[in-house]
Each structure stands twice: as structure tokens, then as C-alpha cells.
Amino acid sequence: MAFPHRPDAPELPDFSMLKRLARDQLIYLLEQLPGKKDLFIEADLMSPLDRIANVSILKQHEVDKLYKVENKPALSSNEQLCFLVRPRIKNMRYIANLVNADKLAGRTRKYKVIFSPQKFYACEMVLEEEGIYGDVSCDEWAFSLLPLDVDLLSMELPEFFRDYFLEGDQRWINTVAQALHLLSTLYGPFPNSYGIGRCAKMSYELWRKLEEEEDGETKGRRPEIGHTFLLDRDTDFVTALCSQVVYEGLVDDTFRIKCGSVDFGPEVTSSDKSLKVLLNAEDKVFSEIRNEHFSNVFGFLSQKARNLQAQYDRRRGMDIKQMKNFVSQELKGLKQEHRLLSLHIGACESIMKKKTKQDFQELIKTEHALLEGFSIRESTSYIEEHIDRQVSPIESLRLMCLLSITENGLIPKDYRSLKTQYLQSYGPEHLLTFSNLRRAGLLTEQAPGDTLTAVESKVSKLVTDKAAGKITDAFSSLAKRSNFRAISKKLNLIPRVDGEYDLKVPRDMAYVFSGAYVPLSCRIIEQVLERRSWQGLDEVVRLLNCSEFAFTDMTKEDKASSESLRLILVVFLGGCTFSEISALRFLGREKGYRFIFLTTAVTNSARLMEAMSEVKA
């Protein structure tokens, strides 16, 4: 089994400080409303809040009752109401209805709105329109970094992906910059920064402005993290659209990991109850299998069960003193391990049942064919059959998007045919979803022949070569081309293997996709870190349509220790998958790096498609 990291790997910073900071700030805000109060929490914030301050901590600070913000009248009788919400218009309407209902009833209460992670002007405008701006006090809880694990920080902003990459809404960029600023204040300064993508560049520039405004805070300190790498999700949609086959990714695809924990149903727990399980490095069984290819997991778990049984059996020949030591020191740990082991075995069995039912092998074969660019006709037929059998609207969309991106858009005949079949099979209400996917560049139709090149060649006759190059870039970004084939060749994303790829002893990051494909995002990070710049990657950057948005910022850092230079913070804007996390952990083990992941939210192919869908499940 793969070890989590090498013995000479650098130590990770202690991110528990972020939890303490968030908790202290929330308590400070709650105490600004002295006395008993009822707390209304938005559903999205319940899981993150639970990781920061549980119910008993809230009760200690005079929170009487907890309510969920939902579309029904609140029955609170308390004289003080506190609302902990995301900055959304619908939440403002909810609060306004409640306050105005009290006004009509002639009742006066105190109201406090706490926005997390930040307050937006639009929300205050709505409160003003509704005539209650003077009746409520507004505050910000700048809680934008939740440590889900020792090396994984999440902003828990799943809406970031749709807001920015579909709607072009830039309001969360300030939140990202503030989060990076907080990290550099606590663990900085960060001497070397790289990035690719429009959003990455804007976030970086705003973060640098914040640093300059408060210059001096981190001066003279030794950096704990040597490199930061910012990456937009739209530079690599392919990886996010592929089926995951590492254990943690499969658990996420099958059961949905939410805020670092998962609800295992009765089919896993072998009882009539569901169980919420925290999945992180503290779970000794999980930490050993999380990054493994699923085909290795069963063998490991059965070996672990045998070892556990052998440890239990040791007690048979013990005298009283040894038995006493065994009970006081080892038994509790063994029982805990036994419980976790049976849960993960149950999860594996449940995954196997579901995947056998879906004919997972055939699906993976089709995906690999798409990635390699072989048997495109057969793959298209497979997708058509998938649609006609109405297997799943989200899955069918995902396969269509994967076909489109790997083929640089669908030929018009295929696009119209697949779209028609999809709408007939799943319903015309999905029509707007196709418009969204097209706008985001996920599902596009190839332009007839050489339309773009014809225009480009006419323009290039009128202007200089350099300007023509820029115009070509502008045209290609307009067309939202994916250029996947060319990038794949350039970066060697499809490994050439003689014979069978050994998944037990992986040779490269491709193991996270059964040896068929190295995640593009991870390959980019690997190449840039090797070169310590984008030098020599100009063609890749151009093919990614990011010529204006690839940057490197190296500050001469005499204080950076060799240990800190092996610590790399990777920031995924728009979400990252567990497959990418596993791939980079593998790279870290190979090269002696240690990666820290900061993401706007953990994502997978289904979440990506749901974010683009106009039909809510």
C-alpha cells in the first residue's frame, strides 16, 4: 500500500488555527446581541458550522433555539433573532418578510444579520427596498477557509463555479483574495507564485494589492510555504468530467462527501440506521486506502482484517497483568479500527453492487476511447444508447461534454442528433441547460470548415505578424476551443505502456485513471514546478487560450528554507476532484514535495453538470 508521504517530506503547517479564528470571530459576533437569542442558519452553512462550533458551544453563548432558513413562517417567540446566511437575494426577502410580519403585528424585536463569508451591496439594497434596513444590524463573518483535512482547505463555495464560469460574476474573487491574504498573514510570506486562467490572474492581482496595503505584517518572517499555484477550473474540464476510480473519489461519486463527511446508509452499516462518518487522516483505515486505485482496496481490507484478528487472538495466552494492559491500552483502539474496517468493507461492497449494475467497465472503456481519440463512432453510439435507455440525465450530459471537449466540439450533425435524442428522452425542459453548456465551452458545435481561419487569414494580410498572432488568440478564445488533442500530445497525457499498467505499483499520476490518462491540471503543475516558470510551455499556454493569463512571480527570498520550498499550495478556482488530490499526493511522494490544496469546493462530474443544469433534481 502507498504511504501517505515520504519520511523526508516537509512538515505541514497547523491549519487548526483557522478553525479557532473562525470560532472566536463567530462568538464575538453572537455576543454583540447580549442575552438569549434564536439563531436562523441557512442550510448551506449547517455542515461547515458544525465543523467550527457545535450546538453546545452555541448554547454557551446564549443561543436558545436553532432554526433552518426555509420557505415557511418562523415560529420563534424570542425577542432577539440572529440570521447566519450566505449573501443571497432570496435570504434577504426571507428576513424582510419576517421583520415586516412583526411590524404588522405591532411587535418589536432585535434583528442581526451575519453574512458569511462577506456582505454584498446588493443585499443591503434589497433590505433598503423592503424598508427594513434601519431595523436590522448587519455584520460579516469572514469564514472562508475550512480545514477538511491536514492538507485540504475548502472555501465551501460550490456556487463559485456557476457564478464565475457561466454567469461571469466576479463577486467571489474578493473572497478568494481575502482567503489567500489570511493564509499569507498566518503562514506567509509566499515567495513564489504561478497561475493560469483569467480568474487566477484577477484573484492574484487583488491579493497582491491587499498585501501591499498591509505591507510590513509579514516582513522579516520565514516563509512556511514556498510556492503557490493558482489554477482555473476551465483550463481542465476533462479531468473533472472523468469517472473517478481512486477510493476517495468513488466514495464521493457514490455517496457524496459533504464538508469532509459522508452519510453511509443501512446498506453500508449493516443495521437499520444511517451513520455520518468523518473522512480524514484521523481515520487510520481510510488514510491508507483513500488514494489507492479501487482494484487494490479489497485486498488491503481483507489483509487488514486478518491482522486485526491476529491482534485479538493474542489475548488468549495472556496472564492477568498482560490482560489488564491489553484492555487498558489496546482494546479501545482495536475496537475503533474494527468498526472503521467493517464500514469501509460495507462501502466497497455497496460501490461494487452499484457499479456492476451500471456496467462500469463498459463506461470506463468508452471514456478511455474518448481520451485517446479512438473509436469515436462506437463511443457516440454508446452515448446514444445511454440516452435512449434513460440511464441518468446527468451521466448522459457528462459523456456528451467529454466527447465534445476531447473532439474540440461536435460535428454539427452529431450535435443536433444527440441534442434531439436527449431532449426527447429526458424532456424539453433541459433546453436551457444546453445553452449554458455551450456558453461555458463544455458542449459545443464545431464551426463549419475553416470559418475562423478564413477570417484570421484575411485580417493577417492587413496587419503585422505580431498583431495577427494576438488576433488569432482573441478569435480562439471567442470560439472556446478546447484543443485537447494537441495539448494531450504536447504534455504526453496518454501514457504509452507496453503490456498491462501495474496499478499496484503506479509509475505515474495516470494511475488515478487506471493508467489511461494523466490529469491535465496536475501535469501543468508538475511542468511549471520543474521549470520554476512557464518557460518552454508557451505553446501549451496558447492552446489553453490563456496567453494573457499565465503568470509567474518570483521574489528573491533568502529566508526561504529548503523545507518550505518543498511545500506547495495549489489553489483550484471552481473546484477540484479527489482524483486530482490523489494524483498530486502521488507526485509529492515521487518528488519529495508536499502539496496543500485550497479549493472553492470539492467537486466531481455530477456536481459540475448539476451546476450547469437549469432543471433542479
Coordinates of C-alpha atoms in Angstrom, one line a residue:
M1 CA 0.0 0.0 0.0
A2 CA 1.2 3.5 -0.8
F3 CA 2.4 5.6 2.2
P4 CA 0.8 9.0 2.6
H5 CA 4.2 10.7 2.2
R6 CA 7.9 10.2 2.3
P7 CA 9.8 10.1 5.6
D8 CA 11.8 13.1 4.4
A9 CA 8.7 15.1 3.4
P10 CA 8.4 18.6 4.9
E11 CA 6.0 19.1 7.9
L12 CA 2.6 20.6 7.1
P13 CA 1.6 23.9 8.8
D14 CA -1.0 23.5 11.6
F15 CA -4.3 24.7 10.0
S16 CA -6.4 24.1 13.2
M17 CA -5.6 27.8 13.9
L18 CA -8.1 28.7 11.1
K19 CA -10.9 26.9 12.9
R20 CA -10.1 28.7 16.2
L21 CA -10.0 32.1 14.4
A22 CA -13.4 31.4 12.7
R23 CA -14.9 30.2 16.0
D24 CA -13.7 33.2 18.0
Q25 CA -15.0 35.6 15.4
L26 CA -18.4 34.0 15.3
I27 CA -18.6 34.0 19.2
Y28 CA -17.7 37.7 19.1
L29 CA -20.5 38.5 16.6
L30 CA -23.1 36.5 18.6
E31 CA -22.1 38.3 21.9
Q32 CA -22.9 41.6 20.2
L33 CA -26.5 40.6 20.8
P34 CA -26.4 40.1 24.6
G35 CA -29.0 37.8 26.2
K36 CA -30.9 34.9 24.8
K37 CA -31.4 34.8 21.1
D38 CA -32.7 32.4 18.4
L39 CA -30.3 31.6 15.5
F40 CA -31.6 31.1 12.0
I41 CA -29.0 29.2 9.9
E42 CA -29.0 28.7 6.1
A43 CA -28.9 25.0 5.1
D44 CA -25.6 25.5 3.2
L45 CA -23.9 26.7 6.3
M46 CA -25.0 24.0 8.7
S47 CA -22.3 21.4 7.9
P48 CA -19.4 24.0 7.9
L49 CA -20.7 25.5 11.1
D50 CA -20.8 22.1 12.7
R51 CA -17.1 21.6 12.0
I52 CA -16.3 25.0 13.7
A53 CA -18.8 25.4 16.5
N54 CA -21.1 22.7 17.6
V55 CA -24.5 23.2 19.3
S56 CA -23.1 23.1 22.8
I57 CA -20.7 26.0 22.0
L58 CA -23.6 28.0 20.6
K59 CA -25.7 27.3 23.7
Q60 CA -22.8 28.5 25.9
H61 CA -23.2 31.9 24.2
E62 CA -26.9 32.2 24.8
V63 CA -28.2 30.8 21.6
D64 CA -31.6 29.4 22.7
K65 CA -33.1 27.7 19.6
L66 CA -31.8 26.9 16.2
Y67 CA -33.9 27.2 13.0
K68 CA -33.3 26.5 9.4
V69 CA -33.8 29.3 6.9
E70 CA -36.5 27.8 4.7
N71 CA -39.7 28.9 2.8
K72 CA -42.1 28.7 5.7
P73 CA -43.0 31.1 8.5
A74 CA -40.7 31.1 11.5
L75 CA -42.4 30.3 14.9
S76 CA -39.7 31.9 17.1
S77 CA -41.0 33.6 20.2
N78 CA -37.6 35.1 21.2
E79 CA -37.1 38.8 21.4
Q80 CA -33.8 38.6 19.6
L81 CA -33.3 37.0 16.3
C82 CA -29.9 36.3 14.6
F83 CA -29.6 35.2 11.0
L84 CA -26.5 33.4 9.7
V85 CA -26.7 33.4 5.9
R86 CA -25.0 33.5 2.6
P87 CA -25.2 36.9 0.8
R88 CA -28.2 35.9 -1.4
I89 CA -31.2 38.0 -2.5
K90 CA -33.7 35.2 -1.6
N91 CA -32.4 35.2 2.0
M92 CA -32.9 39.0 2.2
R93 CA -36.5 38.5 1.1
Y94 CA -37.0 35.9 3.8
I95 CA -35.7 38.2 6.5
A96 CA -37.7 41.1 5.2
N97 CA -40.9 39.0 5.3
L98 CA -40.2 38.1 8.9
V99 CA -39.5 41.6 10.0
N100 CA -42.4 43.1 8.1
A101 CA -44.8 40.5 9.6
D102 CA -43.6 41.5 13.1
K103 CA -44.2 45.2 12.2
L104 CA -47.8 44.4 11.1
A105 CA -48.4 42.5 14.4
G106 CA -47.0 45.5 16.3
R107 CA -44.1 43.5 17.7
T108 CA -40.6 45.0 18.2
R109 CA -37.6 42.7 18.3
K110 CA -33.9 43.0 17.7
Y111 CA -32.6 41.5 14.4
K112 CA -29.0 40.8 13.5
V113 CA -27.9 39.5 10.0
I114 CA -24.5 37.9 9.9
F115 CA -23.3 37.4 6.3
S116 CA -20.8 34.6 5.5
P117 CA -18.2 34.9 4.0
Q118 CA -18.9 38.5 3.1
K119 CA -21.6 41.1 2.7
F120 CA -22.6 42.3 -0.7
Y121 CA -24.0 45.7 -1.6
A122 CA -26.9 44.1 -3.5
C123 CA -28.1 42.5 -0.2
E124 CA -28.2 45.8 1.6
M125 CA -30.1 47.4 -1.4
V126 CA -32.8 44.7 -1.0
L127 CA -33.1 45.3 2.7
E128 CA -33.5 49.0 1.9
E129 CA -36.1 48.4 -0.8
E130 CA -38.1 46.2 1.6
G131 CA -38.0 49.1 4.2
I132 CA -36.2 47.2 6.9
Y133 CA -32.6 48.4 6.5
G134 CA -32.8 50.5 9.7
D135 CA -34.4 47.7 11.7
V136 CA -31.6 45.2 11.3
S137 CA -27.9 45.3 12.1
C138 CA -25.6 43.7 9.5
D139 CA -22.2 42.1 10.1
E140 CA -19.7 39.9 8.2
W141 CA -18.4 36.5 9.4
A142 CA -15.2 36.2 7.2
F143 CA -15.3 32.5 7.4
S144 CA -13.8 31.4 4.1
L145 CA -11.3 28.6 5.0
L146 CA -12.5 25.3 6.4
P147 CA -9.7 22.7 7.0
L148 CA -11.3 19.5 5.9
D149 CA -8.1 17.6 6.4
V150 CA -4.4 18.1 7.3
D151 CA -3.6 19.1 3.7
L152 CA -7.1 20.2 2.4
L153 CA -8.7 23.6 2.9
S154 CA -12.1 24.3 1.3
M155 CA -13.9 27.6 1.0
E156 CA -17.2 25.6 0.8
L157 CA -18.5 27.8 -2.1
P158 CA -19.9 25.4 -4.6
E159 CA -21.8 28.2 -6.3
F160 CA -18.4 29.8 -7.3
F161 CA -18.2 27.5 -10.4
R162 CA -21.6 28.6 -11.9
D163 CA -21.3 32.2 -10.8
Y164 CA -18.0 32.8 -12.4
F165 CA -17.6 30.3 -15.3
L166 CA -21.1 30.6 -16.5
E167 CA -22.6 33.9 -15.4
G168 CA -19.2 35.8 -15.4
D169 CA -20.0 37.1 -11.9
Q170 CA -16.8 38.2 -10.3
R171 CA -18.0 38.9 -6.8
W172 CA -16.3 35.9 -5.2
I173 CA -12.8 37.0 -6.4
N174 CA -12.5 39.3 -3.4
T175 CA -13.3 36.4 -1.1
V176 CA -10.6 34.3 -2.7
A177 CA -8.1 37.2 -2.4
Q178 CA -9.1 37.7 1.3
A179 CA -8.6 34.0 2.0
L180 CA -5.1 34.0 0.4
H181 CA -4.3 37.2 2.3
L182 CA -5.3 35.5 5.6
L183 CA -3.1 32.4 4.8
S184 CA -0.1 34.6 3.9
T185 CA -0.6 36.6 7.1
L186 CA -0.6 33.4 9.2
Y187 CA 1.9 31.2 7.2
G188 CA 3.5 33.6 4.8
P189 CA 5.0 35.4 3.0
F190 CA 4.7 33.1 -0.1
P191 CA 7.9 33.8 -2.1
N192 CA 7.0 32.1 -5.5
S193 CA 3.6 32.3 -7.2
Y194 CA 2.4 30.8 -10.5
G195 CA -1.0 30.8 -12.1
I196 CA -3.1 30.1 -15.2
G197 CA -6.5 31.4 -16.1
R198 CA -8.4 34.7 -16.1
C199 CA -9.9 34.2 -12.7
A200 CA -6.5 33.1 -11.2
K201 CA -4.9 36.3 -12.5
M202 CA -7.6 38.6 -11.1
S203 CA -7.5 36.8 -7.7
Y204 CA -3.8 37.0 -7.6
E205 CA -3.7 40.7 -8.5
L206 CA -6.3 41.6 -5.9
W207 CA -4.4 39.5 -3.3
R208 CA -1.2 41.3 -4.1
K209 CA -3.0 44.7 -3.6
L210 CA -4.2 43.6 -0.2
E211 CA -0.6 42.6 0.6
E212 CA 0.8 45.9 -0.4
E213 CA -1.8 47.8 1.6
E214 CA -0.7 46.0 4.8
D215 CA 3.0 45.8 3.8
G216 CA 5.2 45.1 6.8
E217 CA 3.0 42.5 8.5
T218 CA 4.9 39.5 7.1
K219 CA 8.2 41.3 6.5
G220 CA 11.2 39.6 8.0
R221 CA 9.3 36.3 8.7
R222 CA 10.4 33.0 7.4
P223 CA 8.0 31.6 4.8
E224 CA 6.4 28.3 5.7
I225 CA 5.1 27.6 2.2
G226 CA 7.5 28.1 -0.7
H227 CA 5.2 28.0 -3.8
T228 CA 1.6 28.9 -4.6
F229 CA -0.1 27.8 -7.8
L230 CA -3.5 29.2 -8.8
L231 CA -5.5 27.3 -11.5
D232 CA -8.8 28.0 -13.1
R233 CA -11.2 25.0 -13.4
D234 CA -11.9 25.8 -17.1
T235 CA -8.2 25.2 -18.1
D236 CA -9.0 21.5 -17.4
F237 CA -12.6 20.3 -17.7
V238 CA -11.6 16.9 -18.9
T239 CA -10.2 15.6 -15.6
A240 CA -13.3 16.8 -13.7
L241 CA -15.6 15.0 -16.2
C242 CA -13.9 11.6 -16.0
S243 CA -15.3 8.8 -13.7
Q244 CA -13.2 8.5 -10.6
V245 CA -11.5 5.2 -9.7
V246 CA -9.5 6.0 -6.6
Y247 CA -11.3 5.0 -3.4
E248 CA -12.0 8.5 -2.1
G249 CA -13.2 9.7 -5.5
L250 CA -15.5 6.7 -5.8
V251 CA -16.9 7.2 -2.3
D252 CA -17.6 10.8 -3.4
D253 CA -19.2 9.8 -6.7
T254 CA -21.4 7.1 -5.0
F255 CA -22.3 8.6 -1.6
R256 CA -21.4 12.3 -2.0
I257 CA -18.8 13.5 0.5
K258 CA -20.2 16.7 2.0
C259 CA -17.9 19.0 4.0
G260 CA -15.5 16.2 4.7
S261 CA -18.0 13.7 6.0
V262 CA -20.3 11.1 4.4
D263 CA -23.6 9.6 5.2
F264 CA -23.4 5.8 5.0
G265 CA -26.9 4.3 4.6
P266 CA -28.2 1.0 6.1
E267 CA -26.7 -1.0 3.1
V268 CA -23.2 0.0 4.3
T269 CA -23.7 0.0 8.1
S270 CA -25.5 -3.4 8.1
S271 CA -28.0 -2.0 10.5
D272 CA -31.3 -0.1 10.1
K273 CA -29.6 3.2 10.8
S274 CA -27.5 5.6 8.7
L275 CA -24.2 6.8 10.0
K276 CA -22.3 10.0 9.5
V277 CA -18.6 9.3 9.2
L278 CA -15.8 11.9 9.1
L279 CA -13.3 11.0 6.4
N280 CA -9.8 12.4 7.1
A281 CA -6.3 11.4 8.1
E282 CA -7.5 10.5 11.6
D283 CA -9.4 7.5 10.2
K284 CA -6.4 5.1 10.2
V285 CA -8.1 2.6 7.8
F286 CA -9.3 5.3 5.4
S287 CA -6.0 7.2 5.3
E288 CA -4.3 4.1 4.0
I289 CA -6.7 3.4 1.1
R290 CA -8.0 6.9 0.2
N291 CA -5.5 7.4 -2.7
E292 CA -5.5 3.8 -3.9
H293 CA -7.0 2.5 -7.1
F294 CA -10.2 0.7 -6.3
S295 CA -8.9 -2.6 -7.6
N296 CA -6.4 -2.7 -4.7
V297 CA -8.7 -1.8 -1.9
F298 CA -10.5 -5.1 -1.3
G299 CA -7.1 -7.0 -1.0
F300 CA -5.8 -4.4 1.5
L301 CA -9.0 -4.5 3.7
S302 CA -9.0 -8.3 3.8
Q303 CA -5.3 -8.3 4.9
K304 CA -6.1 -5.6 7.5
A305 CA -9.0 -7.8 8.8
R306 CA -6.6 -10.8 9.2
N307 CA -4.1 -8.6 11.1
L308 CA -6.7 -7.3 13.3
Q309 CA -8.0 -10.8 14.1
A310 CA -4.4 -11.9 14.9
Q311 CA -4.1 -9.0 17.4
Y312 CA -7.4 -10.0 19.1
D313 CA -6.2 -13.6 19.3
R314 CA -3.1 -12.6 21.2
R315 CA -5.2 -12.2 24.4
R316 CA -5.7 -16.0 24.6
G317 CA -2.4 -16.9 26.2
M318 CA -2.2 -13.8 28.5
D319 CA -1.9 -13.8 32.3
I320 CA -3.9 -11.3 34.4
K321 CA -1.3 -8.5 34.2
Q322 CA -0.9 -8.7 30.5
M323 CA -4.7 -8.8 30.0
K324 CA -5.1 -5.7 32.2
N325 CA -2.6 -3.8 30.0
F326 CA -4.2 -5.1 26.8
V327 CA -7.7 -3.9 27.9
S328 CA -6.5 -0.5 29.2
Q329 CA -4.1 0.3 26.3
E330 CA -5.0 -1.6 23.1
L331 CA -8.6 -2.9 23.2
K332 CA -10.3 0.5 22.6
G333 CA -8.1 1.2 19.5
L334 CA -8.7 -2.3 18.1
K335 CA -12.5 -1.9 18.5
Q336 CA -12.4 1.5 16.8
E337 CA -10.3 0.1 13.9
H338 CA -12.7 -2.9 13.7
R339 CA -15.7 -0.6 13.4
L340 CA -14.0 1.5 10.7
L341 CA -12.9 -1.6 8.8
S342 CA -16.4 -3.0 8.7
L343 CA -17.7 0.4 7.4
H344 CA -15.2 0.6 4.6
I345 CA -15.8 -3.0 3.6
G346 CA -19.5 -2.3 3.5
A347 CA -18.9 0.9 1.4
C348 CA -16.8 -1.2 -1.0
E349 CA -19.5 -3.8 -1.4
S350 CA -22.1 -1.1 -2.0
I351 CA -19.9 0.6 -4.6
M352 CA -19.3 -2.8 -6.3
K353 CA -23.1 -3.5 -6.5
K354 CA -23.9 -0.1 -8.0
K355 CA -21.1 -0.2 -10.5
T356 CA -21.9 -3.8 -11.6
K357 CA -25.5 -2.7 -12.2
Q358 CA -24.3 0.3 -14.3
D359 CA -21.9 -1.8 -16.3
F360 CA -19.0 0.4 -15.1
Q361 CA -16.3 -1.5 -17.2
E362 CA -18.1 -0.6 -20.4
L363 CA -18.4 3.0 -19.3
I364 CA -14.7 3.3 -18.4
K365 CA -13.8 1.7 -21.8
T366 CA -15.8 4.4 -23.6
E367 CA -14.2 7.2 -21.6
H368 CA -10.7 5.8 -22.3
A369 CA -11.5 5.6 -26.0
L370 CA -12.6 9.3 -25.9
L371 CA -9.5 10.4 -24.1
E372 CA -7.3 8.5 -26.6
G373 CA -9.3 9.6 -29.6
F374 CA -10.1 6.1 -30.8
S375 CA -13.4 4.5 -31.9
I376 CA -15.2 7.8 -31.8
R377 CA -18.2 6.4 -33.8
E378 CA -18.6 3.5 -31.3
S379 CA -18.3 5.9 -28.4
T380 CA -21.0 8.1 -29.9
S381 CA -23.3 5.1 -30.4
Y382 CA -22.7 4.2 -26.7
I383 CA -23.7 7.7 -25.6
E384 CA -26.9 7.5 -27.8
E385 CA -27.8 4.1 -26.3
H386 CA -27.2 5.7 -22.8
I387 CA -29.6 8.5 -23.6
D388 CA -32.2 6.1 -25.2
R389 CA -32.2 3.8 -22.2
Q390 CA -32.6 6.9 -19.9
V391 CA -29.9 5.7 -17.6
S392 CA -29.3 9.2 -16.0
P393 CA -29.8 12.7 -17.4
I394 CA -26.6 13.9 -15.6
E395 CA -24.5 11.0 -16.7
S396 CA -25.6 11.3 -20.4
L397 CA -24.8 15.1 -20.3
R398 CA -21.3 14.3 -18.8
L399 CA -20.5 11.8 -21.6
M400 CA -21.6 14.3 -24.3
C401 CA -19.4 17.0 -22.7
L402 CA -16.5 14.7 -22.6
L403 CA -17.0 13.8 -26.3
S404 CA -17.3 17.5 -27.2
I405 CA -14.1 18.6 -25.3
T406 CA -11.9 15.8 -26.4
E407 CA -13.0 16.2 -30.0
N408 CA -12.7 20.1 -29.9
G409 CA -16.5 20.3 -30.4
L410 CA -19.1 18.0 -32.0
I411 CA -19.7 18.0 -35.8
P412 CA -23.0 19.8 -36.4
K413 CA -24.8 16.6 -37.5
D414 CA -23.8 14.7 -34.2
Y415 CA -24.5 17.8 -32.1
R416 CA -28.1 18.1 -33.5
S417 CA -28.7 14.4 -33.3
L418 CA -27.5 13.9 -29.7
K419 CA -29.3 17.1 -28.5
T420 CA -32.6 16.0 -30.1
Q421 CA -32.4 12.5 -28.7
Y422 CA -31.5 13.9 -25.3
L423 CA -34.5 16.3 -25.2
Q424 CA -36.9 13.6 -26.5
S425 CA -35.6 11.2 -23.8
Y426 CA -35.3 13.4 -20.8
G427 CA -37.7 16.3 -21.6
P428 CA -37.6 19.7 -23.4
E429 CA -37.1 21.5 -20.0
H430 CA -33.4 20.7 -20.5
L431 CA -33.1 23.0 -23.5
L432 CA -31.7 25.9 -21.4
T433 CA -29.0 23.5 -20.0
F434 CA -27.6 23.1 -23.5
S435 CA -27.4 26.8 -23.8
N436 CA -25.4 27.0 -20.5
L437 CA -23.0 24.2 -21.6
R438 CA -22.4 25.9 -24.9
R439 CA -21.6 29.3 -23.2
A440 CA -19.2 27.6 -20.7
G441 CA -17.5 25.8 -23.6
L442 CA -18.4 22.3 -22.3
L443 CA -20.7 21.2 -25.1
T444 CA -20.0 23.0 -28.4
E445 CA -20.6 22.5 -32.1
Q446 CA -17.7 22.7 -34.5
A447 CA -17.8 25.8 -36.7
P448 CA -18.2 24.8 -40.4
G449 CA -14.9 24.1 -42.0
D450 CA -12.4 26.9 -41.7
T451 CA -14.6 29.8 -40.9
L452 CA -12.2 31.1 -38.3
T453 CA -9.1 30.5 -40.2
A454 CA -10.5 32.3 -43.2
V455 CA -11.3 35.4 -41.2
E456 CA -7.9 35.2 -39.5
S457 CA -6.1 35.0 -42.8
K458 CA -7.9 38.0 -44.2
V459 CA -7.1 40.0 -41.1
S460 CA -3.5 38.9 -41.0
K461 CA -3.0 40.3 -44.6
L462 CA -3.8 43.7 -43.2
V463 CA -1.8 43.7 -40.0
T464 CA 1.7 42.8 -38.8
D465 CA 2.6 39.2 -37.8
K466 CA 2.7 40.0 -34.1
A467 CA -0.7 41.7 -34.1
A468 CA -2.1 38.8 -36.2
G469 CA -1.0 36.4 -33.5
K470 CA -2.9 38.4 -30.9
I471 CA -6.0 38.5 -33.1
T472 CA -5.7 34.7 -33.6
D473 CA -5.7 34.3 -29.8
A474 CA -8.7 36.6 -29.5
F475 CA -10.6 34.5 -32.1
S476 CA -9.7 31.2 -30.5
S477 CA -10.8 32.4 -27.0
L478 CA -14.1 33.6 -28.6
A479 CA -14.6 30.1 -30.1
K480 CA -13.9 28.5 -26.7
R481 CA -11.9 25.8 -28.4
S482 CA -10.6 23.0 -26.2
N483 CA -7.6 21.9 -28.3
F484 CA -7.4 18.8 -26.1
R485 CA -5.8 16.5 -28.6
A486 CA -2.9 18.9 -29.3
I487 CA -2.4 19.6 -25.5
S488 CA -2.5 15.9 -24.8
K489 CA 0.2 15.2 -27.4
K490 CA 2.4 18.1 -26.2
L491 CA 2.2 17.1 -22.5
N492 CA 2.1 13.4 -23.1
L493 CA -1.1 12.9 -21.1
I494 CA -1.9 9.5 -22.6
P495 CA 1.0 7.2 -21.4
R496 CA 2.3 4.6 -23.8
V497 CA 2.6 1.4 -21.8
D498 CA 3.9 -1.9 -23.0
G499 CA 1.7 -4.7 -21.6
E500 CA -0.5 -4.2 -18.6
Y501 CA -0.3 -1.0 -16.5
D502 CA 0.6 -2.1 -12.9
L503 CA -2.0 -0.4 -10.6
K504 CA -0.4 -1.9 -7.5
V505 CA 2.9 -0.1 -8.1
P506 CA 1.9 3.0 -10.0
R507 CA 4.6 4.6 -12.2
D508 CA 3.0 8.0 -12.7
M509 CA -0.1 10.1 -12.0
A510 CA -2.1 8.2 -14.7
Y511 CA -2.9 5.5 -12.1
V512 CA -5.8 7.7 -10.9
F513 CA -7.5 6.9 -14.2
S514 CA -6.4 3.3 -14.5
G515 CA -3.2 4.2 -16.3
A516 CA -5.1 5.7 -19.3
Y517 CA -4.7 9.5 -18.7
V518 CA -2.6 11.9 -16.6
P519 CA -4.8 14.7 -15.3
L520 CA -4.0 17.8 -17.3
S521 CA -4.2 20.1 -14.3
C522 CA -1.7 18.0 -12.4
R523 CA 0.7 17.7 -15.4
I524 CA 0.7 21.6 -15.8
I525 CA 1.6 22.0 -12.1
E526 CA 4.3 19.3 -12.4
Q527 CA 5.9 21.0 -15.5
V528 CA 5.8 24.5 -14.1
L529 CA 7.3 23.4 -10.8
E530 CA 10.1 21.6 -12.7
R531 CA 10.9 24.7 -14.7
R532 CA 10.1 27.2 -11.9
S533 CA 8.3 29.2 -14.6
W534 CA 6.1 28.9 -17.8
Q535 CA 9.3 29.0 -20.0
G536 CA 9.1 26.3 -22.7
L537 CA 5.4 25.9 -22.2
D538 CA 4.3 28.8 -24.4
E539 CA 2.6 26.5 -26.9
V540 CA 0.6 24.8 -24.2
V541 CA -0.5 28.1 -22.8
R542 CA -1.6 29.3 -26.2
L543 CA -3.5 26.0 -26.8
L544 CA -5.2 26.6 -23.4
N545 CA -6.3 30.1 -24.7
C546 CA -4.5 31.6 -21.7
S547 CA -1.7 33.6 -23.4
E548 CA -2.8 36.7 -21.4
F549 CA -3.4 34.9 -18.2
A550 CA -0.3 32.8 -17.3
F551 CA 1.9 34.4 -14.7
T552 CA 5.0 33.8 -12.6
D553 CA 6.1 36.0 -9.7
M554 CA 9.4 35.1 -8.1
T555 CA 10.6 37.2 -5.2
K556 CA 14.2 36.8 -4.2
E557 CA 13.7 35.0 -0.9
D558 CA 16.9 34.4 1.1
K559 CA 14.9 33.4 4.2
A560 CA 13.0 30.5 2.5
S561 CA 14.3 27.3 3.9
S562 CA 14.8 24.2 1.6
E563 CA 12.0 22.6 3.6
S564 CA 9.5 25.4 2.9
L565 CA 10.4 25.3 -0.8
R566 CA 9.1 21.8 -1.0
L567 CA 5.7 22.9 0.4
I568 CA 3.3 23.9 -2.4
L569 CA -0.1 25.5 -2.0
V570 CA -2.3 24.7 -5.0
V571 CA -5.4 26.8 -5.4
F572 CA -8.2 25.4 -7.5
L573 CA -10.7 28.1 -8.6
G574 CA -14.0 26.4 -9.5
G575 CA -13.5 23.2 -7.6
C576 CA -11.1 20.3 -7.6
T577 CA -11.7 16.5 -7.6
F578 CA -10.4 13.8 -5.3
S579 CA -8.6 12.3 -8.3
E580 CA -6.5 15.4 -8.7
I581 CA -5.7 15.5 -5.0
S582 CA -4.6 11.8 -5.1
A583 CA -2.5 12.4 -8.3
L584 CA -0.7 15.4 -6.7
R585 CA -0.2 13.4 -3.4
F586 CA 1.5 10.7 -5.6
L587 CA 3.6 13.4 -7.4
G588 CA 4.6 14.7 -4.0
R589 CA 5.8 11.3 -2.8
E590 CA 7.8 10.8 -6.0
K591 CA 9.5 14.2 -6.0
G592 CA 9.7 14.9 -2.3
Y593 CA 7.2 17.7 -2.3
R594 CA 4.2 18.1 -0.1
F595 CA 1.0 19.6 -1.6
I596 CA -1.6 21.7 0.3
F597 CA -4.9 22.0 -1.5
L598 CA -7.1 25.1 -1.3
T599 CA -10.3 24.8 -3.3
T600 CA -13.5 26.8 -3.7
A601 CA -15.3 23.5 -3.1
V602 CA -14.6 19.8 -3.7
T603 CA -16.3 18.8 -7.0
N604 CA -16.9 15.9 -9.3
S605 CA -18.5 15.3 -12.7
A606 CA -22.1 15.2 -11.3
R607 CA -21.7 18.4 -9.3
L608 CA -20.2 20.1 -12.4
M609 CA -23.2 19.1 -14.6
E610 CA -25.8 20.0 -11.8
A611 CA -24.2 23.5 -11.6
M612 CA -24.8 23.9 -15.3
S613 CA -28.3 22.4 -15.3
E614 CA -31.4 24.5 -15.3
V615 CA -33.5 21.5 -14.2
K616 CA -33.1 21.1 -10.5
A617 CA -33.1 17.4 -9.3

